[in-house]
Amino acid sequence: MTGMSSPPPGQPIRVLIVDDDALVRAGLSMIIGGAGDITVVGEGADGDEVPELVAEHRPDVVLMDIRMPRVDGLTATERLRAAAPAPEVVILTTFHADAQVLRALRAGAAGFLLKDTPPGELVAAVRKVGAGEPILSPAVTRQLIAHVAEGGAGSRRERALSLLAGLSEREREVAVAVGQGRSNAEIAAELYMSVATVKAHVSRILAKCELNNRVQIALVVHDAGQV
């Protein structure tokens, strides 16, 4: 489950908006389209339209509503992120403590945005995801985990412990720091290494554990009870 590469320098970030509310789509398109470095390349009204729209428009980022009538955003995200290469997905929702949001993050979404996110923050979030960075902090991930009761915790813990066991001691230290919400600079200072070395460790952790982003590293650390 690997993402598409970030757009080349100087090229606008290509965004696909998928929401069953035409007014929401129009509002998001107007906000995002006003940024010179972001282009809305297409719109969809349901998750079942996503594969065709992605194939046609090749977006870098998909803004995905989580609740749609035929194919919901969770299912559409899981299907999309299971293919490679895949665009980054940002979930649009009205709730931050939502079981579906957490499941979407486990499926590889880069983060989520509340639908009432201020325009400036929305544009900044799209830019960040377009640059290959997740927009959900581990602190918010912890809040989601604390507020959402899910089944299967035992099997997730076993899987998480197995994944961490496959890492080197240094990689495990970096993974735990990511789960604690540390930035690369903070991890570098705490573990006495360069930022470039931290980035290299994070890349190896993602590859070894077959994860998409730092959010999923944080989820594994929490599932393993390491934070």
PDB file of C-alpha atoms in Angstrom:
ATOM      1  CA  MET A   1       0.000   0.000   0.000  1.00  0.00           C
ATOM      2  CA  THR A   2       2.185   2.799  -1.263  1.00  0.00           C
ATOM      3  CA  GLY A   3       1.105   6.282  -2.190  1.00  0.00           C
ATOM      4  CA  MET A   4       1.641   8.186  -5.377  1.00  0.00           C
ATOM      5  CA  SER A   5       4.690  10.439  -5.397  1.00  0.00           C
ATOM      6  CA  SER A   6       4.227  14.082  -4.472  1.00  0.00           C
ATOM      7  CA  PRO A   7       3.627  16.461  -7.381  1.00  0.00           C
ATOM      8  CA  PRO A   8       6.830  17.815  -8.983  1.00  0.00           C
ATOM      9  CA  PRO A   9       8.051  21.167  -7.629  1.00  0.00           C
ATOM     10  CA  GLY A  10       6.116  24.003  -9.196  1.00  0.00           C
ATOM     11  CA  GLN A  11       3.207  21.778 -10.189  1.00  0.00           C
ATOM     12  CA  PRO A  12      -0.166  22.316  -8.476  1.00  0.00           C
ATOM     13  CA  ILE A  13      -1.520  19.712  -6.069  1.00  0.00           C
ATOM     14  CA  ARG A  14      -4.330  17.849  -7.829  1.00  0.00           C
ATOM     15  CA  VAL A  15      -7.393  17.332  -5.611  1.00  0.00           C
ATOM     16  CA  LEU A  16     -10.500  15.178  -6.059  1.00  0.00           C
ATOM     17  CA  ILE A  17     -13.532  16.002  -3.870  1.00  0.00           C
ATOM     18  CA  VAL A  18     -15.996  13.194  -3.043  1.00  0.00           C
ATOM     19  CA  ASP A  19     -19.106  14.150  -1.033  1.00  0.00           C
ATOM     20  CA  ASP A  20     -22.798  13.417  -1.542  1.00  0.00           C
ATOM     21  CA  ASP A  21     -23.748  17.007  -0.615  1.00  0.00           C
ATOM     22  CA  ALA A  22     -23.498  19.281  -3.661  1.00  0.00           C
ATOM     23  CA  LEU A  23     -23.250  22.381  -1.469  1.00  0.00           C
ATOM     24  CA  VAL A  24     -20.313  20.906   0.453  1.00  0.00           C
ATOM     25  CA  ARG A  25     -18.559  20.038  -2.812  1.00  0.00           C
ATOM     26  CA  ALA A  26     -19.149  23.547  -4.154  1.00  0.00           C
ATOM     27  CA  GLY A  27     -17.849  25.149  -0.959  1.00  0.00           C
ATOM     28  CA  LEU A  28     -14.732  23.001  -0.828  1.00  0.00           C
ATOM     29  CA  SER A  29     -14.062  23.556  -4.515  1.00  0.00           C
ATOM     30  CA  MET A  30     -14.351  27.322  -4.098  1.00  0.00           C
ATOM     31  CA  ILE A  31     -12.037  27.368  -1.064  1.00  0.00           C
ATOM     32  CA  ILE A  32      -9.401  25.061  -2.510  1.00  0.00           C
ATOM     33  CA  GLY A  33      -9.637  26.445  -6.028  1.00  0.00           C
ATOM     34  CA  GLY A  34      -8.750  29.874  -4.702  1.00  0.00           C
ATOM     35  CA  ALA A  35      -5.251  28.677  -3.803  1.00  0.00           C
ATOM     36  CA  GLY A  36      -2.875  29.111  -6.701  1.00  0.00           C
ATOM     37  CA  ASP A  37      -0.907  25.970  -5.941  1.00  0.00           C
ATOM     38  CA  ILE A  38      -3.932  23.632  -5.690  1.00  0.00           C
ATOM     39  CA  THR A  39      -6.239  22.509  -8.499  1.00  0.00           C
ATOM     40  CA  VAL A  40      -9.579  20.714  -8.105  1.00  0.00           C
ATOM     41  CA  VAL A  41      -9.454  18.169 -10.930  1.00  0.00           C
ATOM     42  CA  GLY A  42     -12.790  16.461 -10.305  1.00  0.00           C
ATOM     43  CA  GLU A  43     -15.787  15.869  -8.056  1.00  0.00           C
ATOM     44  CA  GLY A  44     -17.791  12.808  -7.098  1.00  0.00           C
ATOM     45  CA  ALA A  45     -21.046  12.240  -5.204  1.00  0.00           C
ATOM     46  CA  ASP A  46     -20.454   8.707  -3.890  1.00  0.00           C
ATOM     47  CA  GLY A  47     -17.704   6.258  -3.039  1.00  0.00           C
ATOM     48  CA  ASP A  48     -18.576   3.984  -5.949  1.00  0.00           C
ATOM     49  CA  GLU A  49     -17.400   6.708  -8.340  1.00  0.00           C
ATOM     50  CA  VAL A  50     -13.918   6.930  -6.798  1.00  0.00           C
ATOM     51  CA  PRO A  51     -12.011   4.278  -8.827  1.00  0.00           C
ATOM     52  CA  GLU A  52     -13.105   5.719 -12.173  1.00  0.00           C
ATOM     53  CA  LEU A  53     -12.520   9.321 -11.089  1.00  0.00           C
ATOM     54  CA  VAL A  54      -9.045   8.525  -9.746  1.00  0.00           C
ATOM     55  CA  ALA A  55      -8.124   6.679 -12.937  1.00  0.00           C
ATOM     56  CA  GLU A  56      -9.373   9.585 -15.050  1.00  0.00           C
ATOM     57  CA  HIS A  57      -7.982  12.543 -13.098  1.00  0.00           C
ATOM     58  CA  ARG A  58      -4.919  11.102 -11.291  1.00  0.00           C
ATOM     59  CA  PRO A  59      -5.318  13.269  -8.162  1.00  0.00           C
ATOM     60  CA  ASP A  60      -2.592  13.642  -5.552  1.00  0.00           C
ATOM     61  CA  VAL A  61      -5.146  14.023  -2.750  1.00  0.00           C
ATOM     62  CA  VAL A  62      -8.755  12.812  -2.356  1.00  0.00           C
ATOM     63  CA  LEU A  63     -11.034  14.632   0.093  1.00  0.00           C
ATOM     64  CA  MET A  64     -13.473  11.857   1.030  1.00  0.00           C
ATOM     65  CA  ASP A  65     -16.769  12.186   2.873  1.00  0.00           C
ATOM     66  CA  ILE A  66     -17.128   9.336   5.340  1.00  0.00           C
ATOM     67  CA  ARG A  67     -20.907   8.863   5.025  1.00  0.00           C
ATOM     68  CA  MET A  68     -22.343   8.352   1.544  1.00  0.00           C
ATOM     69  CA  PRO A  69     -25.432   6.395   0.450  1.00  0.00           C
ATOM     70  CA  ARG A  70     -24.076   3.645  -1.809  1.00  0.00           C
ATOM     71  CA  VAL A  71     -20.387   3.144  -0.980  1.00  0.00           C
ATOM     72  CA  ASP A  72     -19.231   4.934   2.161  1.00  0.00           C
ATOM     73  CA  GLY A  73     -15.919   6.726   2.489  1.00  0.00           C
ATOM     74  CA  LEU A  74     -14.417   4.001   4.662  1.00  0.00           C
ATOM     75  CA  THR A  75     -14.985   1.274   2.069  1.00  0.00           C
ATOM     76  CA  ALA A  76     -13.849   3.560  -0.751  1.00  0.00           C
ATOM     77  CA  THR A  77     -10.669   4.416   1.190  1.00  0.00           C
ATOM     78  CA  GLU A  78      -9.873   0.775   1.923  1.00  0.00           C
ATOM     79  CA  ARG A  79     -10.310  -0.156  -1.742  1.00  0.00           C
ATOM     80  CA  LEU A  80      -8.285   2.796  -2.964  1.00  0.00           C
ATOM     81  CA  ARG A  81      -5.387   2.417  -0.535  1.00  0.00           C
ATOM     82  CA  ALA A  82      -5.177  -1.328  -1.211  1.00  0.00           C
ATOM     83  CA  ALA A  83      -4.071  -0.519  -4.756  1.00  0.00           C
ATOM     84  CA  ALA A  84      -0.671   0.883  -5.674  1.00  0.00           C
ATOM     85  CA  PRO A  85       0.080   3.584  -6.442  1.00  0.00           C
ATOM     86  CA  ALA A  86      -2.749   5.379  -4.670  1.00  0.00           C
ATOM     87  CA  PRO A  87      -3.441   9.045  -3.906  1.00  0.00           C
ATOM     88  CA  GLU A  88      -3.472  10.246  -0.332  1.00  0.00           C
ATOM     89  CA  VAL A  89      -6.921  10.271   1.277  1.00  0.00           C
ATOM     90  CA  VAL A  90      -8.217  12.837   3.756  1.00  0.00           C
ATOM     91  CA  ILE A  91     -11.479  11.919   5.466  1.00  0.00           C
ATOM     92  CA  LEU A  92     -14.171  14.593   5.806  1.00  0.00           C
ATOM     93  CA  THR A  93     -16.397  14.189   8.849  1.00  0.00           C
ATOM     94  CA  THR A  94     -18.535  16.028  11.377  1.00  0.00           C
ATOM     95  CA  PHE A  95     -17.192  13.997  14.314  1.00  0.00           C
ATOM     96  CA  HIS A  96     -13.635  13.563  15.585  1.00  0.00           C
ATOM     97  CA  ALA A  97     -14.383  10.648  17.935  1.00  0.00           C
ATOM     98  CA  ASP A  98     -15.832   8.317  15.350  1.00  0.00           C
ATOM     99  CA  ALA A  99     -15.189   4.590  14.923  1.00  0.00           C
ATOM    100  CA  GLN A 100     -15.247   4.942  11.146  1.00  0.00           C
ATOM    101  CA  VAL A 101     -12.608   7.670  11.248  1.00  0.00           C
ATOM    102  CA  LEU A 102     -10.276   5.420  13.210  1.00  0.00           C
ATOM    103  CA  ARG A 103     -10.885   2.517  10.822  1.00  0.00           C
ATOM    104  CA  ALA A 104     -10.121   4.792   7.864  1.00  0.00           C
ATOM    105  CA  LEU A 105      -6.818   5.772   9.476  1.00  0.00           C
ATOM    106  CA  ARG A 106      -5.984   2.094   9.944  1.00  0.00           C
ATOM    107  CA  ALA A 107      -6.736   1.621   6.238  1.00  0.00           C
ATOM    108  CA  GLY A 108      -4.129   4.230   5.363  1.00  0.00           C
ATOM    109  CA  ALA A 109      -5.893   7.606   5.251  1.00  0.00           C
ATOM    110  CA  ALA A 110      -3.463  10.475   5.817  1.00  0.00           C
ATOM    111  CA  GLY A 111      -5.773  12.105   8.356  1.00  0.00           C
ATOM    112  CA  PHE A 112      -9.148  13.712   8.699  1.00  0.00           C
ATOM    113  CA  LEU A 113     -10.703  17.149   8.611  1.00  0.00           C
ATOM    114  CA  LEU A 114     -13.881  18.339  10.248  1.00  0.00           C
ATOM    115  CA  LYS A 115     -16.263  19.863   7.723  1.00  0.00           C
ATOM    116  CA  ASP A 116     -16.260  23.145   9.630  1.00  0.00           C
ATOM    117  CA  THR A 117     -12.464  23.480   9.396  1.00  0.00           C
ATOM    118  CA  PRO A 118     -11.604  27.157   8.661  1.00  0.00           C
ATOM    119  CA  PRO A 119     -10.661  27.763   4.984  1.00  0.00           C
ATOM    120  CA  GLY A 120      -7.045  28.683   5.734  1.00  0.00           C
ATOM    121  CA  GLU A 121      -6.504  25.502   7.755  1.00  0.00           C
ATOM    122  CA  LEU A 122      -8.173  23.416   5.044  1.00  0.00           C
ATOM    123  CA  VAL A 123      -5.836  24.756   2.357  1.00  0.00           C
ATOM    124  CA  ALA A 124      -2.808  24.291   4.626  1.00  0.00           C
ATOM    125  CA  ALA A 125      -3.845  20.691   5.315  1.00  0.00           C
ATOM    126  CA  VAL A 126      -4.155  19.897   1.600  1.00  0.00           C
ATOM    127  CA  ARG A 127      -0.708  21.379   1.001  1.00  0.00           C
ATOM    128  CA  LYS A 128       0.763  19.281   3.798  1.00  0.00           C
ATOM    129  CA  VAL A 129      -0.792  16.036   2.551  1.00  0.00           C
ATOM    130  CA  GLY A 130       0.229  16.908  -0.990  1.00  0.00           C
ATOM    131  CA  ALA A 131       3.809  17.106   0.281  1.00  0.00           C
ATOM    132  CA  GLY A 132       3.512  13.590   1.680  1.00  0.00           C
ATOM    133  CA  GLU A 133       2.929  14.448   5.340  1.00  0.00           C
ATOM    134  CA  PRO A 134       0.008  13.174   7.451  1.00  0.00           C
ATOM    135  CA  ILE A 135      -2.189  15.856   9.016  1.00  0.00           C
ATOM    136  CA  LEU A 136      -3.349  13.942  12.065  1.00  0.00           C
ATOM    137  CA  SER A 137      -1.137  14.290  15.095  1.00  0.00           C
ATOM    138  CA  PRO A 138      -0.524  11.243  17.307  1.00  0.00           C
ATOM    139  CA  ALA A 139      -2.114  13.245  20.137  1.00  0.00           C
ATOM    140  CA  VAL A 140      -5.399  13.332  18.230  1.00  0.00           C
ATOM    141  CA  THR A 141      -4.970   9.655  17.395  1.00  0.00           C
ATOM    142  CA  ARG A 142      -4.722   8.922  21.127  1.00  0.00           C
ATOM    143  CA  GLN A 143      -7.917  10.892  21.710  1.00  0.00           C
ATOM    144  CA  LEU A 144      -9.703   8.848  19.052  1.00  0.00           C
ATOM    145  CA  ILE A 145      -8.507   5.571  20.533  1.00  0.00           C
ATOM    146  CA  ALA A 146      -9.555   6.646  24.026  1.00  0.00           C
ATOM    147  CA  HIS A 147     -13.074   7.609  22.935  1.00  0.00           C
ATOM    148  CA  VAL A 148     -13.887   4.834  20.496  1.00  0.00           C
ATOM    149  CA  ALA A 149     -14.557   1.281  21.703  1.00  0.00           C
ATOM    150  CA  GLU A 150     -13.698  -1.289  19.051  1.00  0.00           C
ATOM    151  CA  GLY A 151     -13.704  -5.048  18.984  1.00  0.00           C
ATOM    152  CA  GLY A 152     -10.656  -7.100  18.136  1.00  0.00           C
ATOM    153  CA  ALA A 153      -8.285  -5.301  20.513  1.00  0.00           C
ATOM    154  CA  GLY A 154      -6.534  -8.570  21.450  1.00  0.00           C
ATOM    155  CA  SER A 155      -5.703  -9.540  17.871  1.00  0.00           C
ATOM    156  CA  ARG A 156      -4.542  -6.011  17.089  1.00  0.00           C
ATOM    157  CA  ARG A 157      -2.251  -6.092  20.116  1.00  0.00           C
ATOM    158  CA  GLU A 158      -0.709  -9.390  18.990  1.00  0.00           C
ATOM    159  CA  ARG A 159      -0.157  -8.057  15.475  1.00  0.00           C
ATOM    160  CA  ALA A 160       1.318  -4.788  16.789  1.00  0.00           C
ATOM    161  CA  LEU A 161       3.713  -6.584  19.144  1.00  0.00           C
ATOM    162  CA  SER A 162       4.800  -8.828  16.278  1.00  0.00           C
ATOM    163  CA  LEU A 163       5.466  -5.818  14.032  1.00  0.00           C
ATOM    164  CA  LEU A 164       7.504  -4.026  16.703  1.00  0.00           C
ATOM    165  CA  ALA A 165       9.467  -7.221  17.383  1.00  0.00           C
ATOM    166  CA  GLY A 166      10.628  -7.155  13.768  1.00  0.00           C
ATOM    167  CA  LEU A 167      12.280  -3.763  14.242  1.00  0.00           C
ATOM    168  CA  SER A 168      15.762  -3.045  15.515  1.00  0.00           C
ATOM    169  CA  GLU A 169      16.072  -1.584  19.007  1.00  0.00           C
ATOM    170  CA  ARG A 170      16.735   1.879  17.586  1.00  0.00           C
ATOM    171  CA  GLU A 171      13.782   1.632  15.214  1.00  0.00           C
ATOM    172  CA  ARG A 172      11.526   0.649  18.113  1.00  0.00           C
ATOM    173  CA  GLU A 173      12.716   3.696  20.053  1.00  0.00           C
ATOM    174  CA  VAL A 174      11.858   5.917  17.090  1.00  0.00           C
ATOM    175  CA  ALA A 175       8.475   4.218  16.639  1.00  0.00           C
ATOM    176  CA  VAL A 176       7.551   4.772  20.290  1.00  0.00           C
ATOM    177  CA  ALA A 177       8.599   8.423  20.008  1.00  0.00           C
ATOM    178  CA  VAL A 178       6.355   8.816  16.960  1.00  0.00           C
ATOM    179  CA  GLY A 179       3.534   7.282  19.003  1.00  0.00           C
ATOM    180  CA  GLN A 180       4.190   9.861  21.715  1.00  0.00           C
ATOM    181  CA  GLY A 181       3.619  12.674  19.220  1.00  0.00           C
ATOM    182  CA  ARG A 182       7.255  13.712  18.843  1.00  0.00           C
ATOM    183  CA  SER A 183       8.338  15.566  15.713  1.00  0.00           C
ATOM    184  CA  ASN A 184      11.447  14.482  13.806  1.00  0.00           C
ATOM    185  CA  ALA A 185      13.427  17.310  15.412  1.00  0.00           C
ATOM    186  CA  GLU A 186      12.248  16.333  18.898  1.00  0.00           C
ATOM    187  CA  ILE A 187      13.099  12.667  18.295  1.00  0.00           C
ATOM    188  CA  ALA A 188      16.532  13.647  17.006  1.00  0.00           C
ATOM    189  CA  ALA A 189      17.266  15.677  20.148  1.00  0.00           C
ATOM    190  CA  GLU A 190      15.875  13.011  22.481  1.00  0.00           C
ATOM    191  CA  LEU A 191      17.727  10.095  20.893  1.00  0.00           C
ATOM    192  CA  TYR A 192      20.914  11.987  19.978  1.00  0.00           C
ATOM    193  CA  MET A 193      20.760  11.539  16.221  1.00  0.00           C
ATOM    194  CA  SER A 194      20.360  13.796  13.200  1.00  0.00           C
ATOM    195  CA  VAL A 195      16.972  14.634  11.715  1.00  0.00           C
ATOM    196  CA  ALA A 196      18.058  12.870   8.520  1.00  0.00           C
ATOM    197  CA  THR A 197      18.753   9.708  10.524  1.00  0.00           C
ATOM    198  CA  VAL A 198      15.324   9.932  12.166  1.00  0.00           C
ATOM    199  CA  LYS A 199      13.707  10.231   8.737  1.00  0.00           C
ATOM    200  CA  ALA A 200      15.671   7.185   7.563  1.00  0.00           C
ATOM    201  CA  HIS A 201      14.502   5.181  10.585  1.00  0.00           C
ATOM    202  CA  VAL A 202      10.873   6.234   9.983  1.00  0.00           C
ATOM    203  CA  SER A 203      11.148   5.158   6.334  1.00  0.00           C
ATOM    204  CA  ARG A 204      12.515   1.754   7.361  1.00  0.00           C
ATOM    205  CA  ILE A 205       9.764   1.313   9.963  1.00  0.00           C
ATOM    206  CA  LEU A 206       7.123   2.051   7.328  1.00  0.00           C
ATOM    207  CA  ALA A 207       8.707  -0.409   4.910  1.00  0.00           C
ATOM    208  CA  LYS A 208       9.240  -3.220   7.438  1.00  0.00           C
ATOM    209  CA  CYS A 209       5.725  -2.927   8.877  1.00  0.00           C
ATOM    210  CA  GLU A 210       4.097  -2.248   5.466  1.00  0.00           C
ATOM    211  CA  LEU A 211       2.511   0.949   6.751  1.00  0.00           C
ATOM    212  CA  ASN A 212       1.527   4.131   4.913  1.00  0.00           C
ATOM    213  CA  ASN A 213       2.416   6.965   7.245  1.00  0.00           C
ATOM    214  CA  ARG A 214       3.312   8.147  10.757  1.00  0.00           C
ATOM    215  CA  VAL A 215      -0.319   7.941  11.851  1.00  0.00           C
ATOM    216  CA  GLN A 216      -0.260   4.197  11.304  1.00  0.00           C
ATOM    217  CA  ILE A 217       3.031   3.908  13.209  1.00  0.00           C
ATOM    218  CA  ALA A 218       1.335   5.664  16.139  1.00  0.00           C
ATOM    219  CA  LEU A 219      -1.631   3.294  15.916  1.00  0.00           C
ATOM    220  CA  VAL A 220       0.675   0.252  16.031  1.00  0.00           C
ATOM    221  CA  VAL A 221       2.503   1.643  19.065  1.00  0.00           C
ATOM    222  CA  HIS A 222      -0.792   2.263  20.850  1.00  0.00           C
ATOM    223  CA  ASP A 223      -2.166  -1.156  19.898  1.00  0.00           C
ATOM    224  CA  ALA A 224       0.980  -2.706  21.387  1.00  0.00           C
ATOM    225  CA  GLY A 225       0.495  -0.794  24.642  1.00  0.00           C
ATOM    226  CA  GLN A 226       3.821   0.973  24.303  1.00  0.00           C
ATOM    227  CA  VAL A 227       2.460   4.467  25.079  1.00  0.00           C
TER     228      VAL A 227
END
